[in-house]
JSON list of C-alpha atoms in Angstrom, two decimals:
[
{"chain": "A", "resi": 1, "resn": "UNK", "atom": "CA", "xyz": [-30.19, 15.70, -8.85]},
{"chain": "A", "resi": 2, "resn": "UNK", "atom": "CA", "xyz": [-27.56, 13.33, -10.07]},
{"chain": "A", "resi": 3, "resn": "UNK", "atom": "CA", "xyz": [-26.45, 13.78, -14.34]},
{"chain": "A", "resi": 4, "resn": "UNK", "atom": "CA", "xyz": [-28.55, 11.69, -16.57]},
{"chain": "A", "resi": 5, "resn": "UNK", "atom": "CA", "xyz": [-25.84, 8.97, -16.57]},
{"chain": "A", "resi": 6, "resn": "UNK", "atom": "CA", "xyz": [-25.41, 8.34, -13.20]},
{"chain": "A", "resi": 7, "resn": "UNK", "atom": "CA", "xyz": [-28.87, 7.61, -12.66]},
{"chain": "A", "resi": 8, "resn": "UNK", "atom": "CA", "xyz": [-29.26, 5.44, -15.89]},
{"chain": "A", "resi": 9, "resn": "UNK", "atom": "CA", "xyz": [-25.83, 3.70, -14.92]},
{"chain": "A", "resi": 10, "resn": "UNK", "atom": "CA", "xyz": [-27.36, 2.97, -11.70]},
{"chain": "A", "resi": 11, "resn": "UNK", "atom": "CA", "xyz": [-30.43, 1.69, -12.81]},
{"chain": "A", "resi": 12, "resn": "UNK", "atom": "CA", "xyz": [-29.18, -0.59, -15.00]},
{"chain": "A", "resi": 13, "resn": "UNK", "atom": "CA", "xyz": [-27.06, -2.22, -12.16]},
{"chain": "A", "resi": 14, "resn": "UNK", "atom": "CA", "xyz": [-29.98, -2.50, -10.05]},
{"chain": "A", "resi": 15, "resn": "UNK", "atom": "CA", "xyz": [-32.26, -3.51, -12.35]},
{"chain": "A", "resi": 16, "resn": "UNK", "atom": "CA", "xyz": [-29.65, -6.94, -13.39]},
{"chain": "A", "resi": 17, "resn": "UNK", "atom": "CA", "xyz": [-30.42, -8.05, -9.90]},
{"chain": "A", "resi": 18, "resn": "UNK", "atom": "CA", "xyz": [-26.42, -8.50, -9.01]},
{"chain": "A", "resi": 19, "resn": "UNK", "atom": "CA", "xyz": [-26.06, -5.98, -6.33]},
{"chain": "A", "resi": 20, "resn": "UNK", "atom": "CA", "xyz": [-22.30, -7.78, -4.94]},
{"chain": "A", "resi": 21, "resn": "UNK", "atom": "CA", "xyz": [-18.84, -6.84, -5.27]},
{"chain": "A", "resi": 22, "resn": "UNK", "atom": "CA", "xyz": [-18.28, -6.51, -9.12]},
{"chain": "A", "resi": 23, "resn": "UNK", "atom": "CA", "xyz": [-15.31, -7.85, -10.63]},
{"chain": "A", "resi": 24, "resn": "UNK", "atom": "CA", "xyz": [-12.32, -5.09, -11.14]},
{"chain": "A", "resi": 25, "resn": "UNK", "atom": "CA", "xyz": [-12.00, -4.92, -14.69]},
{"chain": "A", "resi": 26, "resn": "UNK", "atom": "CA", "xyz": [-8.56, -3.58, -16.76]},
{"chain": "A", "resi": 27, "resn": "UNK", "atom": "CA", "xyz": [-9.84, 0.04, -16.85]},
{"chain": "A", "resi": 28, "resn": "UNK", "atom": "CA", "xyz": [-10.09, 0.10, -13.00]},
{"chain": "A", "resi": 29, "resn": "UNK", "atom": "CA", "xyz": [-6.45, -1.32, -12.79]},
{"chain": "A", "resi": 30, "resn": "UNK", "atom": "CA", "xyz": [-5.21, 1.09, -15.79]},
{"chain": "A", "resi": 31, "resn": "UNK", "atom": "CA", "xyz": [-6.58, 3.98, -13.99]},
{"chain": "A", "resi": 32, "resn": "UNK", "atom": "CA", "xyz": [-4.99, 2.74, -10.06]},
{"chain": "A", "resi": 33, "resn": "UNK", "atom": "CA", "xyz": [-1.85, 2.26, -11.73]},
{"chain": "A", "resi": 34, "resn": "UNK", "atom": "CA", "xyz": [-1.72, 5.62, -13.52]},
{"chain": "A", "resi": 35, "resn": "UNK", "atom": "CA", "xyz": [-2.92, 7.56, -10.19]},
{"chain": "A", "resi": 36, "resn": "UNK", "atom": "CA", "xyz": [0.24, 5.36, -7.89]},
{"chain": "A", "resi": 37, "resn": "UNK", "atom": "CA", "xyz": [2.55, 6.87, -10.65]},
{"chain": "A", "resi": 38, "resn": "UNK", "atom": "CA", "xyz": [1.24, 10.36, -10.06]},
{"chain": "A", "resi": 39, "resn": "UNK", "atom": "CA", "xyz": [1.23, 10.19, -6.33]},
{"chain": "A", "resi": 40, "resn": "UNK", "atom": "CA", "xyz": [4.10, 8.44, -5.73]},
{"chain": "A", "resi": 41, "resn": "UNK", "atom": "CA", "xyz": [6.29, 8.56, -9.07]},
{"chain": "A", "resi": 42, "resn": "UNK", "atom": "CA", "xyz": [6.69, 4.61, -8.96]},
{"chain": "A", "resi": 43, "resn": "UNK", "atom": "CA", "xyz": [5.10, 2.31, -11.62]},
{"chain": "A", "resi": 44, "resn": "UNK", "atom": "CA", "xyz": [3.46, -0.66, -10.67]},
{"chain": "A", "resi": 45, "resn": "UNK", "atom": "CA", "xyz": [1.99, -3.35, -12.78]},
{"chain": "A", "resi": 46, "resn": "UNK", "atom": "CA", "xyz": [-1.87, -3.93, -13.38]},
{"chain": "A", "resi": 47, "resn": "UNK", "atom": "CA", "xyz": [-0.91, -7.57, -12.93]},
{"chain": "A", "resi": 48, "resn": "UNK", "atom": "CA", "xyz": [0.38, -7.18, -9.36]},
{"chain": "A", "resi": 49, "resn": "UNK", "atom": "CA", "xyz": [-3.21, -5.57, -8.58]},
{"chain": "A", "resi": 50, "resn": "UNK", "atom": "CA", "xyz": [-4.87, -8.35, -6.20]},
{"chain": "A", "resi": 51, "resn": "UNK", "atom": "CA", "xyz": [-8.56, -7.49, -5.84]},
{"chain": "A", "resi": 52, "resn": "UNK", "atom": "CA", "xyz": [-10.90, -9.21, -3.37]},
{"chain": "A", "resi": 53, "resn": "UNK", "atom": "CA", "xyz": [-14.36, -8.73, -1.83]},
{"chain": "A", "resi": 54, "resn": "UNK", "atom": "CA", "xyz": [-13.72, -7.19, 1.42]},
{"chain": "A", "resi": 55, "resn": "UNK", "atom": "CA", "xyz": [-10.46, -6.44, 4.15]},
{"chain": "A", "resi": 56, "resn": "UNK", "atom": "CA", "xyz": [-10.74, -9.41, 5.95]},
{"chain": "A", "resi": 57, "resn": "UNK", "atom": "CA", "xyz": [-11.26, -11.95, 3.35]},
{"chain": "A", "resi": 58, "resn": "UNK", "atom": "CA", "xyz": [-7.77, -10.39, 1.78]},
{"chain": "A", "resi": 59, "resn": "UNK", "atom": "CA", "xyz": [-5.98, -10.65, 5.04]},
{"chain": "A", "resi": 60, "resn": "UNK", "atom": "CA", "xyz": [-6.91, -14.58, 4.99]},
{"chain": "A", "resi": 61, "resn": "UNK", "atom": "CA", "xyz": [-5.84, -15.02, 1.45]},
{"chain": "A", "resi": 62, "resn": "UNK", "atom": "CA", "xyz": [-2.60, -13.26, 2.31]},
{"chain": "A", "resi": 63, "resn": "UNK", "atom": "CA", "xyz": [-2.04, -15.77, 5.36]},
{"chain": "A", "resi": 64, "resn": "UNK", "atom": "CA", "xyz": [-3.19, -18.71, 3.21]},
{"chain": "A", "resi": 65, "resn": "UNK", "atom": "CA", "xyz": [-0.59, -17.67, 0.27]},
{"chain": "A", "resi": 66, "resn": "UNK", "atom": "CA", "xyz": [2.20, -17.09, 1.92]},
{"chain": "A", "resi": 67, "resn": "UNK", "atom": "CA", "xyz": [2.33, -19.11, 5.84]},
{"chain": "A", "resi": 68, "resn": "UNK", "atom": "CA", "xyz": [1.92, -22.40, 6.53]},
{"chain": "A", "resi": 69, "resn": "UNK", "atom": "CA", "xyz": [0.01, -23.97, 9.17]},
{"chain": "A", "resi": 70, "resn": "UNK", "atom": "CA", "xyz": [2.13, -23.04, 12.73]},
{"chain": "A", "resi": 71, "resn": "UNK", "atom": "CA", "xyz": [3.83, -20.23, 11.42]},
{"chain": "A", "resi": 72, "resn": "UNK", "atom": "CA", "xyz": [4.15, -17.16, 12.94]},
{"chain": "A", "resi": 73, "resn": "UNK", "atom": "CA", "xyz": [2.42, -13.99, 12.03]},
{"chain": "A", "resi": 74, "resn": "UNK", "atom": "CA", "xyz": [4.01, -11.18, 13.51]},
{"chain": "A", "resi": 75, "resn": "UNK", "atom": "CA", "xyz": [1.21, -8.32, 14.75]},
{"chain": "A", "resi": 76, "resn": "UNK", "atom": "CA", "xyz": [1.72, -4.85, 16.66]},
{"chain": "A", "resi": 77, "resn": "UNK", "atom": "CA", "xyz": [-1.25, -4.22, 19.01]},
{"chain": "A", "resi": 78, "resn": "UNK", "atom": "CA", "xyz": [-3.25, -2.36, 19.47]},
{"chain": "A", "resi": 79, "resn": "UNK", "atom": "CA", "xyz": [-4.78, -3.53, 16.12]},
{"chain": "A", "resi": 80, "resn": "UNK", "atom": "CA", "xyz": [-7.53, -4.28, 13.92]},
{"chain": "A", "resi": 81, "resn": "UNK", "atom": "CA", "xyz": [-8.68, -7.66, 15.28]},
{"chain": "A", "resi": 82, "resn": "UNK", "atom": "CA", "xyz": [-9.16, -9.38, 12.09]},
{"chain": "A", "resi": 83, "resn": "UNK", "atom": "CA", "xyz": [-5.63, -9.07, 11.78]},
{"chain": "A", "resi": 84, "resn": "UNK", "atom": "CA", "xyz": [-4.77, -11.66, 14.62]},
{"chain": "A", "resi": 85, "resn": "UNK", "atom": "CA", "xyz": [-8.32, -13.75, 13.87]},
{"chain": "A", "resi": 86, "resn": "UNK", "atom": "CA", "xyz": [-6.69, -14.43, 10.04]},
{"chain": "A", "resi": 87, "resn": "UNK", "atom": "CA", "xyz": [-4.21, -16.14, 11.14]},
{"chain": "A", "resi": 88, "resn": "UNK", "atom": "CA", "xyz": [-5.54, -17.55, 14.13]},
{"chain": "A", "resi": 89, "resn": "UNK", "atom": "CA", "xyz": [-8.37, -19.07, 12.02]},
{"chain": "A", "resi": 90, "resn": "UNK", "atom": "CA", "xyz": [-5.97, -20.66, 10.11]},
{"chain": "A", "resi": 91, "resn": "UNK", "atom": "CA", "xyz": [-3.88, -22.21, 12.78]},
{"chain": "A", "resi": 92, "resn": "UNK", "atom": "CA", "xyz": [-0.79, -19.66, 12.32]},
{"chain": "A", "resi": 93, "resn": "UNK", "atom": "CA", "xyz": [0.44, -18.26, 15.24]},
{"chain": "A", "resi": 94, "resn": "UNK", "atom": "CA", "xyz": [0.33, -15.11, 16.53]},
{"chain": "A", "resi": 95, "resn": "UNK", "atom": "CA", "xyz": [3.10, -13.22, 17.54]},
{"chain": "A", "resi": 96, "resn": "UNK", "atom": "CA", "xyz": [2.19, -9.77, 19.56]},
{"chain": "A", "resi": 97, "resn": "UNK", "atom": "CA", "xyz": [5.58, -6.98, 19.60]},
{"chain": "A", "resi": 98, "resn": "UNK", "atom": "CA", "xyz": [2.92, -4.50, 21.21]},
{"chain": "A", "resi": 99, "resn": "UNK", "atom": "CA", "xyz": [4.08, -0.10, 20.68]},
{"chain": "A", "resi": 100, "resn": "UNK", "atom": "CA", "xyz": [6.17, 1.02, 23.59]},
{"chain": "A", "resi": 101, "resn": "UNK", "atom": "CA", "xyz": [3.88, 3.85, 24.78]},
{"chain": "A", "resi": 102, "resn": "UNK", "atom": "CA", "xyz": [6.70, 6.61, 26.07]},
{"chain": "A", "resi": 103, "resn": "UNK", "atom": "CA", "xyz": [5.09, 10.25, 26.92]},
{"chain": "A", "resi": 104, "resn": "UNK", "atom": "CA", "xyz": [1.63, 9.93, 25.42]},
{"chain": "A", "resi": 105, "resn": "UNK", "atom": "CA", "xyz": [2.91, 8.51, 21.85]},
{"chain": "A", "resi": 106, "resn": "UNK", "atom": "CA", "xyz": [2.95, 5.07, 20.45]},
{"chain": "A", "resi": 107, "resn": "UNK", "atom": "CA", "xyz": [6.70, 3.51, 19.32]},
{"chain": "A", "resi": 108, "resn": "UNK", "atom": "CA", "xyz": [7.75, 0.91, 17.39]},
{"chain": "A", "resi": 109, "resn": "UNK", "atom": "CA", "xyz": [9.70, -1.98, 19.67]},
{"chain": "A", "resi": 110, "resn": "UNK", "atom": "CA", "xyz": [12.25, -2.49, 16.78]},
{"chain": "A", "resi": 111, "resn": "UNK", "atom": "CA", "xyz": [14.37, -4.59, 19.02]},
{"chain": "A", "resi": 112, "resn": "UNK", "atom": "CA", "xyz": [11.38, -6.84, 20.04]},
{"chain": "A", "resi": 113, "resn": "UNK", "atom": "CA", "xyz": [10.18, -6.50, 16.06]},
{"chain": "A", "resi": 114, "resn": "UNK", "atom": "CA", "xyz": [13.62, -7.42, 14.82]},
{"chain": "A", "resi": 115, "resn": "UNK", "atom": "CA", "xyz": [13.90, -10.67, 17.52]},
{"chain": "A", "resi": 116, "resn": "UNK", "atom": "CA", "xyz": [10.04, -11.21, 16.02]},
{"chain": "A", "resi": 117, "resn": "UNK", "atom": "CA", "xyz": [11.27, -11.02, 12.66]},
{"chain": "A", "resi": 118, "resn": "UNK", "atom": "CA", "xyz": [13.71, -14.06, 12.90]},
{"chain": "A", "resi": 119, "resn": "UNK", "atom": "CA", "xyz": [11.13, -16.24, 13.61]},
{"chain": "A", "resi": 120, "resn": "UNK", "atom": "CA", "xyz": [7.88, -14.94, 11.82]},
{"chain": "A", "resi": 121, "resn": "UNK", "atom": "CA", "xyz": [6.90, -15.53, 8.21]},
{"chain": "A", "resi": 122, "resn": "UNK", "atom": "CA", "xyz": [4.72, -13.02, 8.02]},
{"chain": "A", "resi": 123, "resn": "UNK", "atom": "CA", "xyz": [4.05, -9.39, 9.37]},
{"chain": "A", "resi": 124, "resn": "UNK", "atom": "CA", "xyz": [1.12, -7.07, 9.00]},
{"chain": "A", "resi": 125, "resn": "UNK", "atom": "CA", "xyz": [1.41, -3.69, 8.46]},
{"chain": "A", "resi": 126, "resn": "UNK", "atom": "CA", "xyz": [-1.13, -1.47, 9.58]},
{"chain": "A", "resi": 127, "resn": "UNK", "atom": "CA", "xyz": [-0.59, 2.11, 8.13]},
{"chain": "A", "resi": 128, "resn": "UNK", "atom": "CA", "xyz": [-2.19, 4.06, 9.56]},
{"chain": "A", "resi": 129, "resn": "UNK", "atom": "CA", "xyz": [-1.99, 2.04, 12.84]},
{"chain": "A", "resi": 130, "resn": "UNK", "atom": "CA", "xyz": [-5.64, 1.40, 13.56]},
{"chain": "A", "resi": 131, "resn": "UNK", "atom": "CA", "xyz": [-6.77, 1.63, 16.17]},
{"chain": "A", "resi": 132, "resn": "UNK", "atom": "CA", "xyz": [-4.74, 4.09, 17.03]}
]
């Protein structure tokens, strides 16, 4: 059985009828903050912590805040579709610098990436590469 808390906490978020994405609140972003400086021994600020619903709909603010319409979005298939449907949805272009696939292992095209990159407003970084 769950403690005493946990069940009460629970009930009292089920029971308020709002069963959504809650809103992230300074103790989540005190406590993300504090972990990134244990794991990685680099501060970041709570006020550069963007939180959204769900993966995709951050992906389309991300294209939305920093593209224009007919830019180019710079993607490394194979990848998570909504990745290319973000921008695509949002008339950016998509530009594909697919892995060189050499002995069984996926490779990063940095020539083709760094051509890419001279055009492209915009890359996404899948890490780890998924689906792959």
């Amino acid at each position: 059985m769950p403690p005493v808390e946990v069940k009460e906490a629970l009930y009292r978020q089920i029971t308020n009828g709002v069963l959504g994405y809650c809103e992230a609140d300074e103790a989540l972003k005190r406590v993300i903050t504090q972990w990134y400086k244990r794991r990685y021994f680099s501060q970041i600020k709570s006020e550069e912590l963007i939180f959204g619903p769900g993966m995709n709909t951050v992906l389309s603010l991300c294209v939305e805040a920093f593209t224009k319409e007919q830019d180019e979005v710079i993607v490394m298939p194979p990848v998570y579709a909504p990745f290319i449907l973000s921008a695509l949805h949002q008339n950016r272009k998509v530009r594909e610098v697919p892995f060189i696939v050499e002995t069984g292992k996926y490779e990063v095209d940095f020539t083709g990436f760094e051509e890419a990159c001279k055009v492209a407003k915009m890359f996404f970084l899948c890490s780890p590469h998924n689906p792959i």
